[in-house]
Amino acid sequence: MSRVGVIGAGHGVFGRRSDATVQELAFEAFRLAIKDAGISRDDLDATVVAAVPEYHKQRSVAGVVQEYLNLNPKPTWLTEVACASGSAAIRTAWMAIKSGVHQVVAVIGCQKMTEMATAEILALMGRVGEVQWESIFGSTFPGYYAMFATSHMHEFGTTHEQMMQVAVKNHFYGSKNPNALFRKEIQLDKAMNSDAVASPFCVYDCCANADGAACLILAEESRAKALSKKVVWLDGVGCATASMSVLRRPNLVGLPSAVEAGQQAFRMAKVTAKDVKVAEVHDCFTIAEIMAYEDLGFCKKGHGGKFIEEKRSYIGGEVAVNVDGGLKAKGHPIGATGVSMAYEIVKQLRGESGERQVPNADIGLTHNVGGIGQYTFVHLFRRD
Amino acid sequence: MFSWFGKVSFVSYTKVSDFAVHLKDGRMMGSVCKDCGYTTFPPRADCPQGLSGNFEFKEYSGKGKVFTHTTISAAPTGFEDVAPYTIVVVELDEGGRLMAWAGDTVPAKELKIGIPVQVVPRIFEDSPEIKLYYTVEKPGATWKKAPAPHLG
Ligand SMILES: [Zn+2]
């Protein structure tokens, strides 16, 4: 069966973008991706848009994006699985191409999060969990991951300081990424003493809401080769789910959906965790990156704290993780994040990442989690 | 009735609405599938195993062990006045889990995964409306129960 390749990638600046609407953000990333691919709009068969609707005043975002990009009457549709929406869009584009329905598909992840008032954000934050049995106790998104952290610390002796070293690493790389929201390094002791959010987390354990967009152009193998000389192949896709409620999880030391999605992707791409040189993992909170090392098999379950402490996820370590700053420093415009991860991997595999370039990057991975692992998508990219 | 459950309620109607009526009277109810015996907490009307909709409530003792916990300082809408508050997930002896607040007898500092606890039904005394919740207390904690009502 023919492969699916990425022939173009574009990324806007993440941050508080009070200068632009969501469709204007989408346009920035789209223009860059089309230029990067060296194709014209006419080469596209369809667009898949990723965005989480409840943050936008504009309803049905795919429609307004498709119009603003002057892509009518080509087909478009929206994918939504919370913070994993971007990877879900990539997966549906991959499926559309594999099935033979479309040959060239644009994937656009776009999100405006700062157009909401703080009160609206706080109300939304109170409904991220299962609302019937959990949100009524004031559970929050940081609170859920904090419960994972509590369990991980108890079971494996992981320390808060090890968690915070994830933030230190990601801000270090974020300081070198012109598209990142935060472009400053942070100090461990200062970060450890930031305001409490949900124990053991303080402010620096948490990623920040942002506005932003990213775009990929995917194509069927023969079209990809005809259109591009720098194709990066999407050779493995995995997707799995886990219970909405923490009350129904087997344990709180990992994400079962991430383990399953990872295994599917590795099997399909016929590679192992050891082969991965560069990875983008879903570090919405510091513990999430530590669990990702373990769930994906970069280290054994329970060894994630040591893994970061020993700097094995820095460039020069076993696998370079989130060297674009991750969600933590780059910002997390939820609908755009999965596409942004894929953008970084594509640039790394092409050797275009400048001072953040991972040497000999030939196989890269994205790990994109919706909510607290209700959905996880793992994608494996390779350059020939 | 289900809107009685929680400081802030997001769900007014459910097939297990009588859960809240029982809780007001001091009883914590899980569910049992009458076809296959699947027992769980929180209760569910529809069996995840055999897809049966044939269930009945089963009273739980509220005894269990701490599964995990966190103390929330940055509170969402409707919880600002009680922050910081400690959320505890309890693994229940009879099967299933629940989320609750740590009560006065279990300060956050003494919370540890695995310690035995007693879940106790509560009512917000100073609220004009009925608002129900439960707290996690030391084993042996007791509370008042009303006689079992006849529920349609
Ligand atoms: Zn059953």
Coordinates of C-alpha atoms and ligand atoms in Angstrom, one line a residue:
Chain A
M1 CA 0.0 0.0 0.0
S2 CA 1.3 3.5 -0.8
R3 CA 2.8 5.7 1.9
V4 CA 1.6 9.1 3.1
G5 CA 4.2 11.9 3.1
V6 CA 4.4 15.4 4.5
I7 CA 5.4 17.7 1.7
G8 CA 4.9 21.1 3.4
A9 CA 4.8 22.5 6.9
G10 CA 4.1 26.0 8.3
H11 CA 3.9 27.4 11.8
G12 CA 2.8 30.8 13.1
V13 CA 4.0 32.6 16.3
F14 CA 2.2 31.2 19.4
G15 CA 1.2 33.6 22.1
R16 CA -1.4 36.2 23.1
R17 CA -2.3 37.1 19.5
S18 CA -4.8 39.9 20.2
D19 CA -3.8 41.1 16.7
A20 CA -5.6 38.3 14.8
T21 CA -8.7 36.3 14.4
V22 CA -8.6 32.5 14.3
Q23 CA -8.9 32.4 10.5
E24 CA -6.1 35.0 10.2
L25 CA -3.9 32.8 12.4
A26 CA -4.8 29.8 10.2
F27 CA -3.9 31.8 7.1
E28 CA -0.4 32.6 8.4
A29 CA 0.4 28.9 8.9
F30 CA -1.3 27.8 5.7
R31 CA 0.6 30.4 3.6
L32 CA 3.9 29.2 5.1
A33 CA 3.0 25.5 4.5
I34 CA 2.0 26.1 0.8
K35 CA 5.2 28.1 0.2
D36 CA 7.2 25.4 1.9
A37 CA 5.7 22.7 -0.2
G38 CA 6.1 24.8 -3.4
I39 CA 2.6 23.9 -4.5
S40 CA -0.5 26.0 -5.3
R41 CA -3.9 25.9 -3.7
D42 CA -5.2 24.1 -6.8
D43 CA -3.1 21.0 -5.9
L44 CA -5.2 20.5 -2.7
D45 CA -8.1 18.1 -2.6
A46 CA -9.4 18.9 0.9
T47 CA -8.6 20.5 4.3
V48 CA -9.0 19.1 7.8
V49 CA -9.3 21.7 10.5
A50 CA -8.5 21.0 14.2
A51 CA -9.9 23.3 16.8
V52 CA -11.7 23.0 20.1
P53 CA -15.0 24.9 19.5
E54 CA -15.9 26.0 23.1
Y55 CA -13.1 28.6 23.1
H56 CA -14.3 30.4 20.0
K57 CA -17.0 33.0 19.6
Q58 CA -17.2 31.9 16.0
R59 CA -19.1 28.7 15.7
S60 CA -18.2 26.0 13.1
V61 CA -14.6 27.2 12.6
A62 CA -13.8 25.0 9.7
G63 CA -16.2 27.0 7.5
V64 CA -14.7 30.3 8.3
V65 CA -11.2 29.0 7.8
Q66 CA -12.0 27.4 4.5
E67 CA -13.6 30.6 3.2
Y68 CA -10.7 32.9 4.4
L69 CA -8.2 30.6 2.7
N70 CA -10.2 30.8 -0.5
L71 CA -10.6 27.1 -0.7
N72 CA -14.4 26.8 -1.4
P73 CA -15.8 24.6 -2.8
K74 CA -13.2 22.0 -1.8
P75 CA -14.3 19.7 1.2
T76 CA -13.4 20.5 4.8
W77 CA -14.3 19.1 8.2
L78 CA -13.4 19.7 11.8
T79 CA -11.9 17.2 14.2
E80 CA -12.2 17.5 17.9
V81 CA -10.7 15.4 20.7
A82 CA -9.7 18.2 23.2
C83 CA -5.9 18.8 23.3
A84 CA -5.3 16.0 20.7
S85 CA -7.5 17.5 18.0
G86 CA -4.5 18.4 15.9
S87 CA -3.2 14.8 15.7
A88 CA -6.8 13.6 15.1
A89 CA -6.8 15.9 12.0
I90 CA -3.6 14.4 10.8
R91 CA -5.0 10.9 11.3
T92 CA -8.1 11.7 9.4
A93 CA -6.1 13.2 6.5
W94 CA -3.9 10.1 6.6
M95 CA -7.0 7.9 6.4
A96 CA -8.5 10.0 3.6
I97 CA -5.3 9.6 1.6
K98 CA -4.9 5.9 2.4
S99 CA -8.4 5.2 1.4
G100 CA -7.8 6.8 -2.0
V101 CA -10.6 9.4 -1.6
H102 CA -8.1 12.3 -1.6
Q103 CA -4.5 12.6 -2.8
V104 CA -3.3 15.9 -1.3
V105 CA -4.8 17.2 2.0
A106 CA -4.0 20.3 4.1
V107 CA -4.2 19.9 7.9
I108 CA -4.7 23.1 9.8
G109 CA -4.7 23.3 13.6
C110 CA -5.8 26.7 14.8
Q111 CA -7.0 28.1 18.2
K112 CA -7.7 31.3 19.8
M113 CA -7.8 30.9 23.6
T114 CA -7.3 34.5 24.8
E115 CA -10.5 36.0 23.4
M116 CA -12.3 34.6 26.4
A117 CA -12.6 36.6 29.7
T118 CA -10.9 35.1 32.8
A119 CA -14.3 34.3 34.3
E120 CA -15.3 32.2 31.2
I121 CA -11.9 30.4 31.3
L122 CA -12.4 29.6 35.1
A123 CA -15.9 28.3 34.4
L124 CA -14.6 26.1 31.5
M125 CA -11.7 24.9 33.7
G126 CA -14.3 23.7 36.2
R127 CA -15.8 21.4 33.6
V128 CA -12.8 19.6 32.2
G129 CA -13.4 16.5 34.2
E130 CA -16.4 14.1 34.3
V131 CA -19.1 16.6 35.4
Q132 CA -21.6 14.2 37.0
W133 CA -19.4 12.8 39.8
E134 CA -16.1 14.8 39.8
S135 CA -16.4 18.4 38.7
I136 CA -18.9 19.0 41.5
F137 CA -15.9 18.8 43.9
G138 CA -14.1 21.5 42.1
S139 CA -11.6 19.3 40.2
T140 CA -9.5 21.1 37.7
F141 CA -7.2 20.2 34.8
P142 CA -4.0 20.8 36.8
G143 CA -5.7 19.0 39.7
Y144 CA -6.1 15.8 37.6
Y145 CA -2.5 15.7 36.5
A146 CA -1.5 16.6 40.1
M147 CA -3.3 13.4 41.2
F148 CA -1.2 11.5 38.7
A149 CA 1.9 13.2 40.2
T150 CA 0.9 12.2 43.7
S151 CA 0.5 8.6 42.6
H152 CA 3.7 8.6 40.7
M153 CA 5.7 10.0 43.6
H154 CA 4.1 7.5 46.0
E155 CA 4.7 4.5 43.8
F156 CA 8.2 5.3 42.4
G157 CA 9.7 7.9 44.6
T158 CA 9.6 10.5 41.8
T159 CA 10.3 14.0 43.2
H160 CA 8.8 17.4 42.5
E161 CA 12.3 18.6 41.7
Q162 CA 12.6 15.9 39.0
M163 CA 9.3 17.1 37.5
M164 CA 10.4 20.7 37.5
Q165 CA 13.6 19.7 35.6
V166 CA 11.2 19.0 32.7
A167 CA 10.1 22.6 32.8
V168 CA 13.7 23.8 33.0
K169 CA 14.6 21.8 29.9
N170 CA 11.6 22.9 27.9
H171 CA 12.1 26.6 28.7
F172 CA 15.8 26.2 27.8
Y173 CA 14.8 25.0 24.3
G174 CA 11.8 27.4 24.1
S175 CA 14.2 30.3 24.6
K176 CA 15.7 29.3 21.2
N177 CA 12.4 29.0 19.3
P178 CA 11.2 32.2 17.6
N179 CA 7.6 30.7 17.5
A180 CA 7.4 30.1 21.3
L181 CA 5.3 32.0 23.8
F182 CA 8.0 32.0 26.5
R183 CA 11.5 32.7 25.3
K184 CA 13.3 32.8 28.5
E185 CA 15.2 30.2 30.5
I186 CA 14.0 29.5 34.0
Q187 CA 15.9 28.6 37.2
L188 CA 15.0 25.5 39.1
D189 CA 14.8 27.1 42.6
K190 CA 12.7 30.0 41.4
A191 CA 10.3 27.7 39.6
M192 CA 10.0 25.4 42.6
N193 CA 8.9 28.4 44.7
S194 CA 6.3 29.7 42.3
D195 CA 2.6 30.0 43.5
A196 CA 0.7 26.8 44.4
V197 CA -1.8 25.5 41.9
A198 CA -2.7 22.0 42.8
S199 CA -0.3 20.1 45.1
P200 CA 2.4 19.1 44.2
F201 CA 2.2 21.5 41.3
C202 CA 3.0 25.2 41.3
V203 CA 2.7 27.6 38.4
Y204 CA 5.8 26.4 36.6
D205 CA 4.6 22.9 36.4
C206 CA 1.8 24.0 34.1
C207 CA 1.7 25.0 30.4
A208 CA -0.1 28.2 29.4
N209 CA -3.0 28.8 27.1
A210 CA -2.1 30.5 23.9
D211 CA -3.3 31.5 20.4
G212 CA -1.7 30.0 17.4
A213 CA -1.9 27.9 14.3
A214 CA 0.2 25.3 12.4
C215 CA -0.3 23.6 9.1
L216 CA 0.9 20.4 7.3
I217 CA 0.4 19.3 3.7
L218 CA 0.0 15.6 3.3
A219 CA 0.2 13.7 0.1
E220 CA -0.1 10.2 -1.4
E221 CA 3.3 8.6 -2.2
S222 CA 3.4 9.2 -6.0
R223 CA 2.0 12.7 -5.7
A224 CA 4.4 13.4 -2.8
K225 CA 7.4 12.4 -4.9
A226 CA 6.2 14.3 -7.9
L227 CA 5.6 17.5 -5.9
S228 CA 8.5 17.5 -3.4
K229 CA 12.1 16.6 -3.0
K230 CA 12.1 16.7 0.8
V231 CA 9.3 14.3 1.8
V232 CA 9.0 13.2 5.4
W233 CA 6.9 10.0 5.6
L234 CA 4.2 9.4 8.1
D235 CA 4.8 5.7 8.5
G236 CA 3.1 4.8 11.8
V237 CA -0.2 6.0 13.3
G238 CA -1.6 4.9 16.6
C239 CA -4.7 6.0 18.5
A240 CA -6.3 4.7 21.7
T241 CA -8.7 5.9 24.4
A242 CA -9.1 5.5 28.1
S243 CA -11.9 6.3 30.6
M244 CA -13.0 9.9 30.9
S245 CA -13.2 9.5 34.7
V246 CA -10.1 9.0 37.0
L247 CA -12.5 6.8 39.0
R248 CA -12.4 4.2 36.2
R249 CA -8.6 4.1 35.5
P250 CA -6.5 1.0 36.4
N251 CA -3.9 3.3 38.0
L252 CA -2.7 6.9 37.9
V253 CA 0.9 6.4 37.1
G254 CA 0.6 6.4 33.3
L255 CA -1.8 6.8 30.4
P256 CA -3.0 3.4 29.1
S257 CA -4.1 5.1 25.9
A258 CA -0.6 6.3 25.3
V259 CA 0.9 2.9 25.8
E260 CA -1.6 1.3 23.4
A261 CA -1.3 4.1 20.8
G262 CA 2.5 3.9 21.0
Q263 CA 2.6 0.2 20.4
Q264 CA 0.2 0.5 17.4
A265 CA 2.4 3.2 15.8
F266 CA 5.7 1.3 16.4
R267 CA 4.2 -1.9 15.0
M268 CA 3.0 -0.1 11.9
A269 CA 6.2 1.7 11.3
K270 CA 8.3 -1.4 12.1
V271 CA 10.5 0.5 14.5
T272 CA 11.1 0.6 18.3
A273 CA 11.4 3.3 20.9
K274 CA 15.1 2.9 20.7
D275 CA 15.1 4.0 17.1
V276 CA 13.5 7.4 17.9
K277 CA 16.0 10.3 17.8
V278 CA 13.6 13.2 18.4
A279 CA 10.2 13.2 20.0
E280 CA 7.5 15.7 20.7
V281 CA 5.5 14.6 23.8
H282 CA 2.5 16.1 25.4
D283 CA 3.9 18.1 28.4
C284 CA 0.8 20.0 29.4
F285 CA 2.1 19.4 33.0
T286 CA 5.6 18.4 34.0
I287 CA 4.5 14.9 35.2
A288 CA 2.9 14.3 31.8
E289 CA 6.3 14.4 30.1
I290 CA 7.8 12.0 32.7
M291 CA 4.9 9.6 32.1
A292 CA 5.3 9.9 28.4
Y293 CA 9.0 8.7 28.6
E294 CA 7.7 5.6 30.3
D295 CA 4.5 5.0 28.4
L296 CA 6.4 5.2 25.1
G297 CA 9.2 3.0 26.3
F298 CA 12.0 5.5 26.3
C299 CA 12.6 4.2 29.8
K300 CA 11.0 1.7 32.2
K301 CA 7.9 2.5 34.1
G302 CA 8.9 4.4 37.2
H303 CA 12.3 5.6 35.8
G304 CA 11.0 8.7 34.2
G305 CA 12.2 11.0 37.0
K306 CA 15.8 9.7 36.7
F307 CA 15.5 10.0 32.9
I308 CA 15.1 13.8 33.0
E309 CA 17.4 14.2 36.0
E310 CA 20.2 12.5 34.0
K311 CA 19.4 14.8 31.0
R312 CA 18.8 11.8 28.8
S313 CA 16.0 13.7 27.0
Y314 CA 18.2 16.7 26.1
I315 CA 19.9 16.9 22.7
G316 CA 22.9 14.6 23.0
G317 CA 20.9 12.2 25.2
E318 CA 19.2 9.0 24.1
V319 CA 16.2 10.8 22.7
A320 CA 15.8 14.6 22.3
V321 CA 12.3 15.5 23.7
N322 CA 10.4 18.7 23.2
V323 CA 13.4 20.6 21.9
D324 CA 11.0 23.3 20.5
G325 CA 10.0 24.1 24.1
G326 CA 7.1 21.8 24.3
L327 CA 3.6 22.9 25.3
K328 CA 5.3 24.2 28.5
A329 CA 7.3 27.0 26.8
K330 CA 5.9 27.2 23.3
G331 CA 2.4 27.5 24.6
H332 CA -0.6 25.3 24.1
P333 CA -3.3 26.5 21.6
I334 CA -5.1 23.3 22.1
G335 CA -6.4 22.7 18.5
A336 CA -3.0 23.6 17.0
T337 CA -0.7 21.7 19.3
G338 CA -0.8 18.3 17.5
V339 CA 0.0 19.9 14.2
S340 CA 2.7 22.0 15.8
M341 CA 4.4 18.9 17.2
A342 CA 4.4 17.3 13.7
Y343 CA 5.8 20.6 12.2
E344 CA 8.8 20.4 14.6
I345 CA 9.4 16.7 13.8
V346 CA 9.3 17.4 10.0
K347 CA 11.8 20.3 10.3
Q348 CA 14.0 18.2 12.5
L349 CA 14.0 15.2 10.1
R350 CA 14.8 17.6 7.2
G351 CA 17.7 19.0 9.2
E352 CA 16.2 22.6 9.2
S353 CA 16.1 23.2 13.0
G354 CA 19.2 25.4 13.3
E355 CA 20.7 25.6 16.8
R356 CA 18.1 23.2 18.1
Q357 CA 18.9 20.6 15.4
V358 CA 19.1 17.0 16.7
P359 CA 22.1 15.3 15.0
N360 CA 21.2 12.4 12.7
A361 CA 17.5 12.8 13.2
D362 CA 16.0 10.2 10.9
I363 CA 13.0 8.9 12.9
G364 CA 10.8 11.2 14.9
L365 CA 7.7 10.7 17.1
T366 CA 4.7 12.8 18.2
H367 CA 2.7 11.9 21.3
N368 CA -0.5 14.1 21.6
V369 CA -2.9 13.6 24.5
G370 CA -6.5 14.7 24.8
G371 CA -7.6 15.7 28.3
I372 CA -6.0 13.3 30.8
G373 CA -5.4 10.5 28.3
Q374 CA -9.1 10.0 27.3
Y375 CA -7.5 10.1 23.8
T376 CA -3.9 9.6 22.7
F377 CA -2.4 9.8 19.2
V378 CA 1.1 8.6 18.5
H379 CA 2.6 9.3 15.1
L380 CA 6.0 8.1 13.7
F381 CA 7.7 10.1 11.0
R382 CA 10.8 9.0 8.9
R383 CA 13.0 10.5 6.3
D384 CA 14.5 8.2 3.7
Chain B
M1 CA -33.2 15.9 42.5
F2 CA -29.7 15.1 41.1
S3 CA -29.0 18.8 41.1
W4 CA -28.8 18.5 44.9
F5 CA -25.5 16.7 44.5
G6 CA -22.5 19.0 44.5
K7 CA -21.6 22.5 45.6
V8 CA -22.0 23.4 42.0
S9 CA -24.3 21.1 40.0
F10 CA -23.8 20.4 36.2
V11 CA -26.2 17.5 35.9
S12 CA -30.0 17.8 36.7
Y13 CA -31.3 14.6 35.2
T14 CA -30.0 11.1 35.2
K15 CA -31.3 7.5 35.4
V16 CA -29.7 7.3 38.8
S17 CA -31.3 10.5 40.2
D18 CA -32.4 8.7 43.3
F19 CA -28.8 8.6 44.3
A20 CA -29.1 12.1 45.6
V21 CA -32.3 11.3 47.6
H22 CA -30.5 8.5 49.3
L23 CA -27.5 10.7 50.0
K24 CA -29.6 13.3 51.6
D25 CA -30.9 10.6 54.0
G26 CA -27.3 9.5 54.7
R27 CA -27.0 6.5 52.4
M28 CA -24.3 6.1 49.7
M29 CA -25.6 4.0 46.9
G30 CA -23.7 2.1 44.3
S31 CA -25.4 0.0 41.7
V32 CA -25.8 -3.7 40.9
C33 CA -26.7 -5.1 37.5
K34 CA -29.7 -7.5 38.1
D35 CA -28.6 -9.6 35.1
C36 CA -24.9 -10.2 35.7
G37 CA -24.2 -8.8 39.2
Y38 CA -21.8 -6.1 38.1
T39 CA -21.4 -3.9 41.1
T40 CA -19.9 -0.4 40.9
F41 CA -19.7 3.1 42.4
P42 CA -20.6 5.7 41.2
P43 CA -23.8 3.9 40.3
R44 CA -24.8 3.4 36.6
A45 CA -28.1 2.5 35.2
D46 CA -26.7 0.7 32.2
C47 CA -24.4 -2.3 32.6
P48 CA -21.1 -1.8 30.7
Q49 CA -20.7 -5.6 30.5
G50 CA -23.9 -7.1 29.2
L51 CA -25.6 -3.8 28.1
S52 CA -28.5 -4.5 30.5
G53 CA -30.5 -1.6 31.7
N54 CA -31.9 -3.6 34.6
F55 CA -30.2 -2.3 37.8
E56 CA -30.8 -1.7 41.4
F57 CA -29.1 0.5 44.1
K58 CA -26.9 -1.1 46.6
E59 CA -25.9 0.6 49.9
Y60 CA -22.2 1.1 50.4
S61 CA -20.5 1.2 53.7
G62 CA -18.3 4.1 52.6
K63 CA -15.2 2.3 53.9
G64 CA -12.2 2.4 51.6
K65 CA -8.6 3.4 51.1
V66 CA -7.0 6.6 49.7
F67 CA -6.2 6.1 46.0
T68 CA -4.8 9.5 45.3
H69 CA -5.2 13.2 46.3
T70 CA -4.4 16.8 45.6
T71 CA -4.9 20.1 47.3
I72 CA -6.4 22.7 44.9
S73 CA -5.3 26.3 45.3
A74 CA -6.4 27.7 41.9
A75 CA -10.1 27.1 42.1
P76 CA -12.6 27.2 39.2
T77 CA -15.9 29.1 39.2
G78 CA -18.1 28.4 42.3
F79 CA -15.3 27.0 44.4
E80 CA -13.3 30.2 45.1
D81 CA -14.7 30.6 48.6
V82 CA -13.7 27.1 49.7
A83 CA -10.1 27.1 48.3
P84 CA -7.7 25.7 49.1
Y85 CA -9.6 22.4 49.3
T86 CA -8.3 18.8 49.2
I87 CA -9.7 16.3 46.7
V88 CA -9.3 12.7 47.6
V89 CA -10.1 9.7 45.4
V90 CA -11.1 6.7 47.5
E91 CA -11.0 3.1 46.5
L92 CA -14.1 1.6 48.0
D93 CA -14.1 -1.8 49.8
E94 CA -17.3 -2.8 48.0
G95 CA -15.9 -2.0 44.5
G96 CA -15.6 1.2 42.5
R97 CA -14.2 4.6 43.6
L98 CA -15.4 8.0 44.5
M99 CA -14.1 11.6 44.6
A100 CA -14.6 13.6 47.8
W101 CA -13.2 16.3 49.9
A102 CA -10.9 15.7 52.8
G103 CA -12.8 16.3 56.0
D104 CA -11.6 17.9 59.3
T105 CA -10.4 14.6 60.8
V106 CA -8.0 14.0 57.9
P107 CA -5.8 17.1 57.3
A108 CA -4.0 17.2 54.0
K109 CA -0.7 16.6 55.7
E110 CA -1.8 13.3 57.1
L111 CA -3.2 12.0 53.8
K112 CA -1.3 9.1 52.3
I113 CA -2.1 6.8 49.5
G114 CA -3.3 3.5 50.9
I115 CA -4.5 4.6 54.3
P116 CA -8.0 3.4 55.4
V117 CA -10.7 6.0 55.5
Q118 CA -14.4 6.4 56.0
V119 CA -16.5 8.4 53.6
V120 CA -19.3 10.4 55.3
P121 CA -22.4 12.0 53.5
R122 CA -22.7 15.7 54.2
I123 CA -25.1 18.6 53.6
F124 CA -24.1 22.2 53.2
E125 CA -25.8 23.6 56.4
D126 CA -25.6 27.3 55.5
S127 CA -27.1 26.9 52.0
P128 CA -30.7 27.8 51.4
E129 CA -31.0 25.0 48.8
I130 CA -30.2 21.4 49.4
K131 CA -26.5 20.8 48.5
L132 CA -25.0 17.4 49.2
Y133 CA -21.5 16.1 49.1
Y134 CA -19.3 13.8 51.1
T135 CA -16.0 14.0 53.0
V136 CA -13.2 11.6 53.8
E137 CA -12.8 11.0 57.5
K138 CA -10.8 8.7 59.9
P139 CA -12.1 5.1 60.1
G140 CA -14.9 4.8 62.6
A141 CA -16.5 8.2 61.8
T142 CA -20.3 8.0 62.1
W143 CA -23.3 10.0 60.8
K144 CA -27.1 10.2 61.0
K145 CA -29.2 8.1 58.6
A146 CA -32.9 8.7 58.0
P147 CA -35.2 5.7 57.5
A148 CA -35.3 4.3 54.0
P149 CA -37.9 6.2 51.9
H150 CA -40.2 4.6 49.4
L151 CA -38.9 5.8 46.1
G152 CA -40.9 5.5 42.9
Ligands
ZN1 ZN -24.7 -6.7 33.7

